[in-house]
Amino acid sequence: KHYRRSRFFDPSCSAICAQSFSFENNQKEKGVLAMQLEYFPYVLKIGRQKSVSAAAKALNLRQTTLSSILSSVEEEVGFSIFCRTPNGMVPTILGEQFLATLRDINVQTELLYSLTAHEGIHAQPVHVVVTPATSAGIALELTRRFHAYELKCDLFFEEQPRPAALPMILQGNANICLFYVSDNEIDELRQALEEQGLYVTSLYATEFCGIVKLDHPLAAHNVLTKEELSAYSIITATGFFSGGARFSRWASQHCNITSVPNFYLLQSIMEQENMLGVGPAFTLAAANIYDPARHKLLHFSEDLLSPRMHFCLIQREESYLRYQEKILINEILEYFSSFSPLQHGKQLMEGGTEK
């Protein structure tokens, strides 16, 4: 668990290369840098949170313990890694170089742990933040793909309402997030998040659809109008009608909407109460909410101005990602590449599949 000054992990070749780990103005005598590898994630967490107290809380450590660890690391390297500012703790010039190196070392350490899995070493779990609509139908498949690598690493999907999901990424509590973004939000969101070192990838574009039982009065229709949408009780997953888009504002003002935590509960209540369910066509299909033998899918009419919904991956820049997180992201991209885009839900309406 010790790391020599004269060697560090080279991220390009997964090997330990004999290169000098040196910084300008570092006057410490050359020799062994007896810093423990387990301290590296702690220092990186301080950099992400910009606060020792916030990082300690996220790591379930006492603030005094984490402060002591930071002081020990700074004493070892011979310079201050952070400086305190009104906007929180920010890296010094040398600190930026040091943190960049730590990120590379941390990724390669996780790789070495995975290569020695037979020794019973378990890497830190991979944490994915998802909104209620996004986890339905994909969590099991992504878990199966991830564990096929035998990484000795757990994978957790944490459901959070949309307003809470992004702050978890911005605060450094997770590096990967999956949620829906509308057409009229995605460009603005992408630009805003890139300024925070986060990147948005649209994995799949789908449309809003209504879903009813075959004995519902709307089952005789193919298209939902404003009058019909406002005349019936609607059930949907939390967050879909809380945005600022024109459609969301209209629906919030004119429709009787019940929100539930996830789409599986939506299906149960929709069938028991014979309500009109609303959600993205992709999720209704992927989570097996829609069964053509029991349900009818309905398009939204053009006058509803319903936007397309983008199923998005939000991630931190690659230098922050661990080896296991990079594998999961590759599997997410591979999984969604197997789907062809919906043409206004035509495949679903005809009872076909999207794959």
Short mmCIF file of the C-alpha atoms (twelve columns), coordinates in Angstrom:
data_MODEL
# 
_entry.id   MODEL 
# 
loop_
_atom_site.group_PDB 
_atom_site.id 
_atom_site.type_symbol 
_atom_site.label_atom_id 
_atom_site.label_alt_id 
_atom_site.label_comp_id 
_atom_site.label_asym_id 
_atom_site.label_seq_id 
_atom_site.Cartn_x 
_atom_site.Cartn_y 
_atom_site.Cartn_z 
_atom_site.pdbx_PDB_model_num 
ATOM 1   C CA . LYS A 1   0.000   0.000   0.000   1 
ATOM 2   C CA . HIS A 2   2.964   2.298   -0.307  1 
ATOM 3   C CA . TYR A 3   3.956   4.375   -3.255  1 
ATOM 4   C CA . ARG A 4   7.541   5.234   -4.162  1 
ATOM 5   C CA . ARG A 5   8.390   8.711   -5.357  1 
ATOM 6   C CA . SER A 6   10.380  7.319   -8.303  1 
ATOM 7   C CA . ARG A 7   7.496   5.267   -9.699  1 
ATOM 8   C CA . PHE A 8   3.880   5.745   -10.609 1 
ATOM 9   C CA . PHE A 9   1.230   3.964   -12.619 1 
ATOM 10  C CA . ASP A 10  1.262   4.893   -16.280 1 
ATOM 11  C CA . PRO A 11  -2.416  5.114   -17.403 1 
ATOM 12  C CA . SER A 12  -1.512  4.338   -20.999 1 
ATOM 13  C CA . CYS A 13  -0.077  0.891   -20.403 1 
ATOM 14  C CA . SER A 14  -1.471  -0.367  -17.064 1 
ATOM 15  C CA . ALA A 15  2.069   -0.882  -15.824 1 
ATOM 16  C CA . ILE A 16  4.304   0.620   -13.198 1 
ATOM 17  C CA . CYS A 17  6.771   2.793   -15.059 1 
ATOM 18  C CA . ALA A 18  10.043  4.153   -13.756 1 
ATOM 19  C CA . GLN A 19  9.297   7.829   -14.088 1 
ATOM 20  C CA . SER A 20  10.082  10.639  -11.731 1 
ATOM 21  C CA . PHE A 21  7.221   11.919  -9.607  1 
ATOM 22  C CA . SER A 22  8.450   15.465  -9.116  1 
ATOM 23  C CA . PHE A 23  7.005   18.921  -8.714  1 
ATOM 24  C CA . GLU A 24  8.642   22.335  -9.044  1 
ATOM 25  C CA . ASN A 25  9.778   23.877  -5.775  1 
ATOM 26  C CA . ASN A 26  9.430   20.564  -3.971  1 
ATOM 27  C CA . GLN A 27  12.439  20.634  -1.700  1 
ATOM 28  C CA . LYS A 28  11.813  17.300  0.031   1 
ATOM 29  C CA . GLU A 29  14.727  14.956  -0.048  1 
ATOM 30  C CA . LYS A 30  14.422  12.275  -2.712  1 
ATOM 31  C CA . GLY A 31  13.580  8.831   -1.461  1 
ATOM 32  C CA . VAL A 32  10.528  6.884   -0.471  1 
ATOM 33  C CA . LEU A 33  7.146   8.612   -0.385  1 
ATOM 34  C CA . ALA A 34  5.360   6.499   2.207   1 
ATOM 35  C CA . MET A 35  1.885   7.752   1.372   1 
ATOM 36  C CA . GLN A 36  -0.835  5.150   1.692   1 
ATOM 37  C CA . LEU A 37  -2.838  4.451   -1.440  1 
ATOM 38  C CA . GLU A 38  -6.033  4.425   0.589   1 
ATOM 39  C CA . TYR A 39  -5.547  8.159   1.219   1 
ATOM 40  C CA . PHE A 40  -5.762  9.002   -2.480  1 
ATOM 41  C CA . PRO A 41  -9.590  8.810   -2.778  1 
ATOM 42  C CA . TYR A 42  -9.862  10.969  0.358   1 
ATOM 43  C CA . VAL A 43  -7.766  13.750  -1.156  1 
ATOM 44  C CA . LEU A 44  -9.661  13.482  -4.457  1 
ATOM 45  C CA . LYS A 45  -12.969 13.723  -2.599  1 
ATOM 46  C CA . ILE A 46  -11.849 16.981  -0.960  1 
ATOM 47  C CA . GLY A 47  -11.036 18.317  -4.421  1 
ATOM 48  C CA . ARG A 48  -14.480 17.388  -5.721  1 
ATOM 49  C CA . GLN A 49  -16.411 18.691  -2.729  1 
ATOM 50  C CA . LYS A 50  -14.200 21.794  -2.284  1 
ATOM 51  C CA . SER A 51  -14.626 21.309  1.445   1 
ATOM 52  C CA . VAL A 52  -13.079 19.083  4.094   1 
ATOM 53  C CA . SER A 53  -16.308 18.956  6.105   1 
ATOM 54  C CA . ALA A 54  -18.454 18.012  3.072   1 
ATOM 55  C CA . ALA A 55  -15.912 15.384  1.965   1 
ATOM 56  C CA . ALA A 56  -15.741 13.935  5.484   1 
ATOM 57  C CA . LYS A 57  -19.524 13.635  5.582   1 
ATOM 58  C CA . ALA A 58  -19.585 11.886  2.182   1 
ATOM 59  C CA . LEU A 59  -16.834 9.488   3.322   1 
ATOM 60  C CA . ASN A 60  -18.393 8.859   6.761   1 
ATOM 61  C CA . LEU A 61  -15.263 10.144  8.472   1 
ATOM 62  C CA . ARG A 62  -14.749 12.668  11.247  1 
ATOM 63  C CA . GLN A 63  -13.726 16.062  9.922   1 
ATOM 64  C CA . THR A 64  -10.706 16.053  12.222  1 
ATOM 65  C CA . THR A 65  -9.627  12.676  10.831  1 
ATOM 66  C CA . LEU A 66  -9.833  13.850  7.234   1 
ATOM 67  C CA . SER A 67  -8.032  17.107  8.084   1 
ATOM 68  C CA . SER A 68  -5.276  15.052  9.693   1 
ATOM 69  C CA . ILE A 69  -5.009  12.853  6.576   1 
ATOM 70  C CA . LEU A 70  -4.754  15.911  4.337   1 
ATOM 71  C CA . SER A 71  -2.093  17.479  6.563   1 
ATOM 72  C CA . SER A 72  -0.151  14.213  6.527   1 
ATOM 73  C CA . VAL A 73  -0.261  14.032  2.724   1 
ATOM 74  C CA . GLU A 74  0.745   17.697  2.340   1 
ATOM 75  C CA . GLU A 75  3.629   17.187  4.766   1 
ATOM 76  C CA . GLU A 76  4.724   14.136  2.811   1 
ATOM 77  C CA . VAL A 77  4.758   15.884  -0.581  1 
ATOM 78  C CA . GLY A 78  6.161   19.143  0.781   1 
ATOM 79  C CA . PHE A 79  3.608   21.638  -0.524  1 
ATOM 80  C CA . SER A 80  0.020   22.760  0.005   1 
ATOM 81  C CA . ILE A 81  -2.444  20.881  -2.184  1 
ATOM 82  C CA . PHE A 82  -5.384  23.234  -1.547  1 
ATOM 83  C CA . CYS A 83  -5.890  26.833  -0.588  1 
ATOM 84  C CA . ARG A 84  -9.003  28.205  1.100   1 
ATOM 85  C CA . THR A 85  -11.079 30.749  -0.829  1 
ATOM 86  C CA . PRO A 86  -14.598 32.240  -0.439  1 
ATOM 87  C CA . ASN A 87  -15.716 29.629  -2.992  1 
ATOM 88  C CA . GLY A 88  -14.278 26.731  -1.020  1 
ATOM 89  C CA . MET A 89  -11.013 24.836  -1.155  1 
ATOM 90  C CA . VAL A 90  -9.349  25.016  -4.562  1 
ATOM 91  C CA . PRO A 91  -6.129  23.317  -5.720  1 
ATOM 92  C CA . THR A 92  -2.882  25.229  -5.790  1 
ATOM 93  C CA . ILE A 93  -0.824  25.134  -8.991  1 
ATOM 94  C CA . LEU A 94  1.170   22.195  -7.673  1 
ATOM 95  C CA . GLY A 95  -1.991  20.757  -6.190  1 
ATOM 96  C CA . GLU A 96  -3.632  20.585  -9.637  1 
ATOM 97  C CA . GLN A 97  -0.703  18.558  -10.955 1 
ATOM 98  C CA . PHE A 98  -0.774  16.353  -7.886  1 
ATOM 99  C CA . LEU A 99  -4.543  15.677  -8.128  1 
ATOM 100 C CA . ALA A 100 -4.281  14.862  -11.839 1 
ATOM 101 C CA . THR A 101 -1.621  12.269  -11.026 1 
ATOM 102 C CA . LEU A 102 -3.677  10.863  -8.156  1 
ATOM 103 C CA . ARG A 103 -6.643  10.339  -10.486 1 
ATOM 104 C CA . ASP A 104 -4.484  8.271   -12.841 1 
ATOM 105 C CA . ILE A 105 -3.041  6.288   -9.948  1 
ATOM 106 C CA . ASN A 106 -6.489  5.667   -8.484  1 
ATOM 107 C CA . VAL A 107 -7.839  4.293   -11.782 1 
ATOM 108 C CA . GLN A 108 -4.840  2.006   -12.229 1 
ATOM 109 C CA . THR A 109 -5.031  0.830   -8.612  1 
ATOM 110 C CA . GLU A 110 -8.614  -0.279  -9.177  1 
ATOM 111 C CA . LEU A 111 -7.443  -2.125  -12.286 1 
ATOM 112 C CA . LEU A 112 -4.748  -3.936  -10.289 1 
ATOM 113 C CA . TYR A 113 -7.330  -4.839  -7.645  1 
ATOM 114 C CA . SER A 114 -9.555  -6.337  -10.328 1 
ATOM 115 C CA . LEU A 115 -6.631  -8.365  -11.684 1 
ATOM 116 C CA . THR A 116 -6.051  -9.826  -8.223  1 
ATOM 117 C CA . ALA A 117 -9.699  -10.648 -7.613  1 
ATOM 118 C CA . HIS A 118 -8.802  -14.211 -6.717  1 
ATOM 119 C CA . GLU A 119 -7.224  -12.829 -3.540  1 
ATOM 120 C CA . GLY A 120 -10.613 -11.612 -2.377  1 
ATOM 121 C CA . ILE A 121 -9.950  -7.892  -2.827  1 
ATOM 122 C CA . HIS A 122 -13.119 -5.925  -3.548  1 
ATOM 123 C CA . ALA A 123 -13.047 -2.546  -5.261  1 
ATOM 124 C CA . GLN A 124 -15.279 0.291   -4.142  1 
ATOM 125 C CA . PRO A 125 -18.837 -0.105  -5.499  1 
ATOM 126 C CA . VAL A 126 -19.915 1.708   -8.652  1 
ATOM 127 C CA . HIS A 127 -22.738 4.107   -7.847  1 
ATOM 128 C CA . VAL A 128 -25.235 5.140   -10.552 1 
ATOM 129 C CA . VAL A 129 -27.872 7.800   -9.877  1 
ATOM 130 C CA . VAL A 130 -31.096 7.245   -11.799 1 
ATOM 131 C CA . THR A 131 -34.485 8.918   -11.911 1 
ATOM 132 C CA . PRO A 132 -37.554 6.687   -11.420 1 
ATOM 133 C CA . ALA A 133 -38.319 6.512   -15.131 1 
ATOM 134 C CA . THR A 134 -34.821 5.549   -16.241 1 
ATOM 135 C CA . SER A 135 -34.087 2.549   -14.055 1 
ATOM 136 C CA . ALA A 136 -37.174 0.624   -15.163 1 
ATOM 137 C CA . GLY A 137 -36.247 -2.122  -17.585 1 
ATOM 138 C CA . ILE A 138 -32.497 -1.481  -17.842 1 
ATOM 139 C CA . ALA A 139 -31.012 -1.960  -14.368 1 
ATOM 140 C CA . LEU A 140 -31.077 -5.760  -14.525 1 
ATOM 141 C CA . GLU A 141 -29.581 -5.897  -18.016 1 
ATOM 142 C CA . LEU A 142 -26.775 -3.449  -17.186 1 
ATOM 143 C CA . THR A 143 -26.053 -5.327  -13.955 1 
ATOM 144 C CA . ARG A 144 -25.794 -8.602  -15.878 1 
ATOM 145 C CA . ARG A 145 -23.385 -7.072  -18.401 1 
ATOM 146 C CA . PHE A 146 -21.278 -5.413  -15.699 1 
ATOM 147 C CA . HIS A 147 -20.865 -8.537  -13.571 1 
ATOM 148 C CA . ALA A 148 -19.849 -10.576 -16.629 1 
ATOM 149 C CA . TYR A 149 -16.418 -8.943  -16.195 1 
ATOM 150 C CA . GLU A 150 -15.998 -10.503 -12.722 1 
ATOM 151 C CA . LEU A 151 -14.599 -7.258  -11.333 1 
ATOM 152 C CA . LYS A 152 -15.303 -8.063  -7.682  1 
ATOM 153 C CA . CYS A 153 -17.126 -4.785  -7.493  1 
ATOM 154 C CA . ASP A 154 -20.746 -4.115  -6.571  1 
ATOM 155 C CA . LEU A 155 -23.030 -2.011  -8.760  1 
ATOM 156 C CA . PHE A 156 -25.713 0.160   -7.148  1 
ATOM 157 C CA . PHE A 157 -28.545 2.018   -8.860  1 
ATOM 158 C CA . GLU A 158 -29.897 4.726   -6.576  1 
ATOM 159 C CA . GLU A 159 -33.264 6.173   -7.542  1 
ATOM 160 C CA . GLN A 160 -33.626 9.883   -6.896  1 
ATOM 161 C CA . PRO A 161 -36.265 12.371  -8.042  1 
ATOM 162 C CA . ARG A 162 -35.009 14.468  -10.919 1 
ATOM 163 C CA . PRO A 163 -34.368 17.658  -8.845  1 
ATOM 164 C CA . ALA A 164 -32.048 15.656  -6.545  1 
ATOM 165 C CA . ALA A 165 -30.215 13.603  -9.177  1 
ATOM 166 C CA . LEU A 166 -27.971 16.255  -10.734 1 
ATOM 167 C CA . PRO A 167 -26.847 17.765  -7.391  1 
ATOM 168 C CA . MET A 168 -25.537 14.329  -6.382  1 
ATOM 169 C CA . ILE A 169 -23.239 14.342  -9.429  1 
ATOM 170 C CA . LEU A 170 -22.242 17.980  -8.977  1 
ATOM 171 C CA . GLN A 171 -21.376 17.323  -5.325  1 
ATOM 172 C CA . GLY A 172 -19.173 14.363  -6.250  1 
ATOM 173 C CA . ASN A 173 -21.345 11.672  -4.649  1 
ATOM 174 C CA . ALA A 174 -21.457 9.730   -7.926  1 
ATOM 175 C CA . ASN A 175 -19.849 9.929   -11.363 1 
ATOM 176 C CA . ILE A 176 -22.649 8.481   -13.514 1 
ATOM 177 C CA . CYS A 177 -26.288 9.494   -13.873 1 
ATOM 178 C CA . LEU A 178 -29.109 8.364   -16.173 1 
ATOM 179 C CA . PHE A 179 -32.233 10.414  -16.748 1 
ATOM 180 C CA . TYR A 180 -34.624 11.846  -19.319 1 
ATOM 181 C CA . VAL A 181 -34.193 15.323  -20.810 1 
ATOM 182 C CA . SER A 182 -36.613 16.975  -23.228 1 
ATOM 183 C CA . ASP A 183 -35.728 18.373  -26.648 1 
ATOM 184 C CA . ASN A 184 -36.045 21.930  -25.417 1 
ATOM 185 C CA . GLU A 185 -33.764 21.319  -22.409 1 
ATOM 186 C CA . ILE A 186 -30.898 19.237  -23.693 1 
ATOM 187 C CA . ASP A 187 -28.715 21.876  -25.389 1 
ATOM 188 C CA . GLU A 188 -28.944 24.290  -22.478 1 
ATOM 189 C CA . LEU A 189 -28.295 21.501  -19.972 1 
ATOM 190 C CA . ARG A 190 -25.312 20.202  -21.964 1 
ATOM 191 C CA . GLN A 191 -23.705 23.634  -22.033 1 
ATOM 192 C CA . ALA A 192 -24.308 24.283  -18.333 1 
ATOM 193 C CA . LEU A 193 -22.933 20.908  -17.230 1 
ATOM 194 C CA . GLU A 194 -19.824 21.065  -19.413 1 
ATOM 195 C CA . GLU A 195 -18.830 24.151  -17.452 1 
ATOM 196 C CA . GLN A 196 -18.926 21.900  -14.356 1 
ATOM 197 C CA . GLY A 197 -16.819 19.160  -15.958 1 
ATOM 198 C CA . LEU A 198 -19.846 16.950  -16.710 1 
ATOM 199 C CA . TYR A 199 -20.762 15.565  -20.114 1 
ATOM 200 C CA . VAL A 200 -24.184 14.690  -21.523 1 
ATOM 201 C CA . THR A 201 -24.694 11.932  -24.108 1 
ATOM 202 C CA . SER A 202 -28.114 11.366  -25.666 1 
ATOM 203 C CA . LEU A 203 -28.464 7.585   -25.766 1 
ATOM 204 C CA . TYR A 204 -31.948 7.375   -27.227 1 
ATOM 205 C CA . ALA A 205 -34.729 9.706   -28.359 1 
ATOM 206 C CA . THR A 206 -38.337 8.702   -27.761 1 
ATOM 207 C CA . GLU A 207 -41.748 10.350  -27.438 1 
ATOM 208 C CA . PHE A 208 -44.425 10.707  -24.789 1 
ATOM 209 C CA . CYS A 209 -47.231 8.182   -25.102 1 
ATOM 210 C CA . GLY A 210 -50.431 7.439   -23.277 1 
ATOM 211 C CA . ILE A 211 -51.211 3.896   -22.171 1 
ATOM 212 C CA . VAL A 212 -54.647 2.532   -21.213 1 
ATOM 213 C CA . LYS A 213 -56.311 -0.817  -20.692 1 
ATOM 214 C CA . LEU A 214 -58.236 -2.154  -23.661 1 
ATOM 215 C CA . ASP A 215 -61.558 -1.525  -21.891 1 
ATOM 216 C CA . HIS A 216 -60.765 2.153   -21.245 1 
ATOM 217 C CA . PRO A 217 -62.897 4.681   -23.226 1 
ATOM 218 C CA . LEU A 218 -59.721 6.052   -24.868 1 
ATOM 219 C CA . ALA A 219 -58.732 2.626   -26.215 1 
ATOM 220 C CA . ALA A 220 -60.878 3.346   -29.282 1 
ATOM 221 C CA . HIS A 221 -58.560 6.252   -30.163 1 
ATOM 222 C CA . ASN A 222 -55.061 6.377   -31.644 1 
ATOM 223 C CA . VAL A 223 -54.230 9.973   -30.749 1 
ATOM 224 C CA . LEU A 224 -54.653 11.940  -27.517 1 
ATOM 225 C CA . THR A 225 -55.906 15.527  -27.828 1 
ATOM 226 C CA . LYS A 226 -55.801 18.312  -25.264 1 
ATOM 227 C CA . GLU A 227 -59.482 17.809  -24.485 1 
ATOM 228 C CA . GLU A 228 -59.044 14.092  -23.885 1 
ATOM 229 C CA . LEU A 229 -55.874 14.496  -21.819 1 
ATOM 230 C CA . SER A 230 -57.561 17.039  -19.550 1 
ATOM 231 C CA . ALA A 231 -60.780 15.010  -19.254 1 
ATOM 232 C CA . TYR A 232 -59.291 11.872  -17.682 1 
ATOM 233 C CA . SER A 233 -57.250 11.174  -14.554 1 
ATOM 234 C CA . ILE A 234 -53.567 10.735  -15.417 1 
ATOM 235 C CA . ILE A 235 -50.915 8.724   -13.621 1 
ATOM 236 C CA . THR A 236 -47.199 9.140   -14.344 1 
ATOM 237 C CA . ALA A 237 -43.775 8.801   -12.723 1 
ATOM 238 C CA . THR A 238 -42.506 11.563  -10.468 1 
ATOM 239 C CA . GLY A 239 -40.939 14.527  -12.235 1 
ATOM 240 C CA . PHE A 240 -42.375 14.318  -15.733 1 
ATOM 241 C CA . PHE A 241 -44.788 17.213  -15.343 1 
ATOM 242 C CA . SER A 242 -42.680 19.436  -13.098 1 
ATOM 243 C CA . GLY A 243 -40.448 21.091  -15.708 1 
ATOM 244 C CA . GLY A 244 -40.730 24.563  -17.180 1 
ATOM 245 C CA . ALA A 245 -41.493 23.502  -20.756 1 
ATOM 246 C CA . ARG A 246 -44.708 24.693  -22.376 1 
ATOM 247 C CA . PHE A 247 -46.224 21.202  -22.346 1 
ATOM 248 C CA . SER A 248 -45.364 20.674  -18.665 1 
ATOM 249 C CA . ARG A 249 -46.891 23.993  -17.672 1 
ATOM 250 C CA . TRP A 250 -50.072 23.278  -19.617 1 
ATOM 251 C CA . ALA A 251 -50.402 19.766  -18.161 1 
ATOM 252 C CA . SER A 252 -49.843 21.000  -14.609 1 
ATOM 253 C CA . GLN A 253 -52.603 23.602  -14.999 1 
ATOM 254 C CA . HIS A 254 -55.235 21.606  -16.897 1 
ATOM 255 C CA . CYS A 255 -54.802 17.936  -15.987 1 
ATOM 256 C CA . ASN A 256 -55.594 15.847  -12.929 1 
ATOM 257 C CA . ILE A 257 -52.193 14.234  -12.423 1 
ATOM 258 C CA . THR A 258 -51.137 11.618  -9.896  1 
ATOM 259 C CA . SER A 259 -47.397 10.971  -9.579  1 
ATOM 260 C CA . VAL A 260 -45.922 7.707   -8.313  1 
ATOM 261 C CA . PRO A 261 -42.292 6.806   -7.549  1 
ATOM 262 C CA . ASN A 262 -41.754 4.435   -10.492 1 
ATOM 263 C CA . PHE A 263 -43.339 2.889   -13.566 1 
ATOM 264 C CA . TYR A 264 -44.023 -0.506  -12.009 1 
ATOM 265 C CA . LEU A 265 -46.304 1.155   -9.493  1 
ATOM 266 C CA . LEU A 266 -47.786 3.189   -12.341 1 
ATOM 267 C CA . GLN A 267 -48.720 -0.032  -14.145 1 
ATOM 268 C CA . SER A 268 -50.352 -1.510  -11.061 1 
ATOM 269 C CA . ILE A 269 -52.471 1.557   -10.250 1 
ATOM 270 C CA . MET A 270 -53.317 2.233   -13.909 1 
ATOM 271 C CA . GLU A 271 -54.799 -1.252  -14.221 1 
ATOM 272 C CA . GLN A 272 -56.556 -1.289  -10.846 1 
ATOM 273 C CA . GLU A 273 -58.121 2.173   -11.254 1 
ATOM 274 C CA . ASN A 274 -58.419 2.075   -15.076 1 
ATOM 275 C CA . MET A 275 -56.510 5.362   -15.392 1 
ATOM 276 C CA . LEU A 276 -54.585 6.930   -18.269 1 
ATOM 277 C CA . GLY A 277 -50.863 6.295   -17.854 1 
ATOM 278 C CA . VAL A 278 -48.328 8.657   -19.434 1 
ATOM 279 C CA . GLY A 279 -44.613 8.163   -19.999 1 
ATOM 280 C CA . PRO A 280 -41.807 7.807   -22.553 1 
ATOM 281 C CA . ALA A 281 -42.507 5.087   -25.100 1 
ATOM 282 C CA . PHE A 282 -39.045 3.590   -24.596 1 
ATOM 283 C CA . THR A 283 -39.539 2.998   -20.881 1 
ATOM 284 C CA . LEU A 284 -43.061 1.660   -21.355 1 
ATOM 285 C CA . ALA A 285 -41.608 -0.952  -23.713 1 
ATOM 286 C CA . ALA A 286 -38.252 -1.686  -22.044 1 
ATOM 287 C CA . ALA A 287 -39.837 -2.196  -18.624 1 
ATOM 288 C CA . ASN A 288 -42.599 -4.397  -20.085 1 
ATOM 289 C CA . ILE A 289 -45.234 -1.963  -18.857 1 
ATOM 290 C CA . TYR A 290 -46.896 -2.112  -22.269 1 
ATOM 291 C CA . ASP A 291 -48.463 -5.438  -23.239 1 
ATOM 292 C CA . PRO A 292 -50.281 -5.297  -26.622 1 
ATOM 293 C CA . ALA A 293 -52.605 -8.081  -25.469 1 
ATOM 294 C CA . ARG A 294 -53.881 -5.908  -22.595 1 
ATOM 295 C CA . HIS A 295 -53.041 -2.285  -23.403 1 
ATOM 296 C CA . LYS A 296 -53.403 0.391   -26.050 1 
ATOM 297 C CA . LEU A 297 -50.696 2.997   -26.716 1 
ATOM 298 C CA . LEU A 298 -51.783 6.468   -27.774 1 
ATOM 299 C CA . HIS A 299 -49.801 9.194   -29.538 1 
ATOM 300 C CA . PHE A 300 -49.965 12.772  -28.315 1 
ATOM 301 C CA . SER A 301 -51.525 15.117  -30.857 1 
ATOM 302 C CA . GLU A 302 -49.408 17.915  -32.312 1 
ATOM 303 C CA . ASP A 303 -51.384 20.621  -30.510 1 
ATOM 304 C CA . LEU A 304 -50.082 19.299  -27.191 1 
ATOM 305 C CA . LEU A 305 -46.571 20.446  -28.160 1 
ATOM 306 C CA . SER A 306 -45.157 17.461  -26.324 1 
ATOM 307 C CA . PRO A 307 -41.359 17.368  -26.749 1 
ATOM 308 C CA . ARG A 308 -39.307 14.328  -27.597 1 
ATOM 309 C CA . MET A 309 -37.527 12.878  -24.601 1 
ATOM 310 C CA . HIS A 310 -33.825 12.004  -24.641 1 
ATOM 311 C CA . PHE A 311 -32.619 9.162   -22.466 1 
ATOM 312 C CA . CYS A 312 -29.282 10.647  -21.373 1 
ATOM 313 C CA . LEU A 313 -26.038 9.529   -19.787 1 
ATOM 314 C CA . ILE A 314 -24.367 12.166  -17.627 1 
ATOM 315 C CA . GLN A 315 -20.807 11.469  -16.543 1 
ATOM 316 C CA . ARG A 316 -17.762 13.173  -15.140 1 
ATOM 317 C CA . GLU A 317 -14.736 13.747  -17.331 1 
ATOM 318 C CA . GLU A 318 -12.730 10.602  -17.958 1 
ATOM 319 C CA . SER A 319 -9.873  11.494  -15.627 1 
ATOM 320 C CA . TYR A 320 -12.299 11.227  -12.677 1 
ATOM 321 C CA . LEU A 321 -13.631 7.807   -13.666 1 
ATOM 322 C CA . ARG A 322 -12.439 4.565   -12.164 1 
ATOM 323 C CA . TYR A 323 -11.692 1.522   -14.284 1 
ATOM 324 C CA . GLN A 324 -14.999 -0.149  -13.343 1 
ATOM 325 C CA . GLU A 325 -16.977 3.003   -14.138 1 
ATOM 326 C CA . LYS A 326 -15.419 3.157   -17.598 1 
ATOM 327 C CA . ILE A 327 -16.439 -0.466  -18.199 1 
ATOM 328 C CA . LEU A 328 -20.023 0.293   -17.134 1 
ATOM 329 C CA . ILE A 329 -20.209 3.353   -19.404 1 
ATOM 330 C CA . ASN A 330 -18.969 1.290   -22.342 1 
ATOM 331 C CA . GLU A 331 -21.656 -1.294  -21.626 1 
ATOM 332 C CA . ILE A 332 -24.340 1.420   -21.406 1 
ATOM 333 C CA . LEU A 333 -23.280 2.764   -24.806 1 
ATOM 334 C CA . GLU A 334 -23.161 -0.738  -26.266 1 
ATOM 335 C CA . TYR A 335 -26.598 -1.613  -24.896 1 
ATOM 336 C CA . PHE A 336 -28.271 1.450   -26.381 1 
ATOM 337 C CA . SER A 337 -26.500 1.066   -29.714 1 
ATOM 338 C CA . SER A 338 -28.606 -2.069  -30.227 1 
ATOM 339 C CA . PHE A 339 -31.808 0.000   -30.362 1 
ATOM 340 C CA . SER A 340 -33.050 1.711   -33.488 1 
ATOM 341 C CA . PRO A 341 -34.690 5.131   -33.052 1 
ATOM 342 C CA . LEU A 342 -38.451 5.240   -32.717 1 
ATOM 343 C CA . GLN A 343 -40.310 6.889   -35.574 1 
ATOM 344 C CA . HIS A 344 -43.025 8.515   -33.462 1 
ATOM 345 C CA . GLY A 345 -43.671 5.219   -31.682 1 
ATOM 346 C CA . LYS A 346 -44.666 3.419   -34.880 1 
ATOM 347 C CA . GLN A 347 -43.084 0.104   -33.896 1 
ATOM 348 C CA . LEU A 348 -44.840 0.122   -30.544 1 
ATOM 349 C CA . MET A 349 -48.175 1.125   -31.992 1 
ATOM 350 C CA . GLU A 350 -48.002 -1.831  -34.341 1 
ATOM 351 C CA . GLY A 351 -47.083 -4.172  -31.504 1 
ATOM 352 C CA . GLY A 352 -43.489 -4.603  -32.633 1 
ATOM 353 C CA . THR A 353 -40.267 -4.223  -30.715 1 
ATOM 354 C CA . GLU A 354 -37.727 -1.468  -30.728 1 
ATOM 355 C CA . LYS A 355 -34.654 -3.640  -31.088 1 
# 
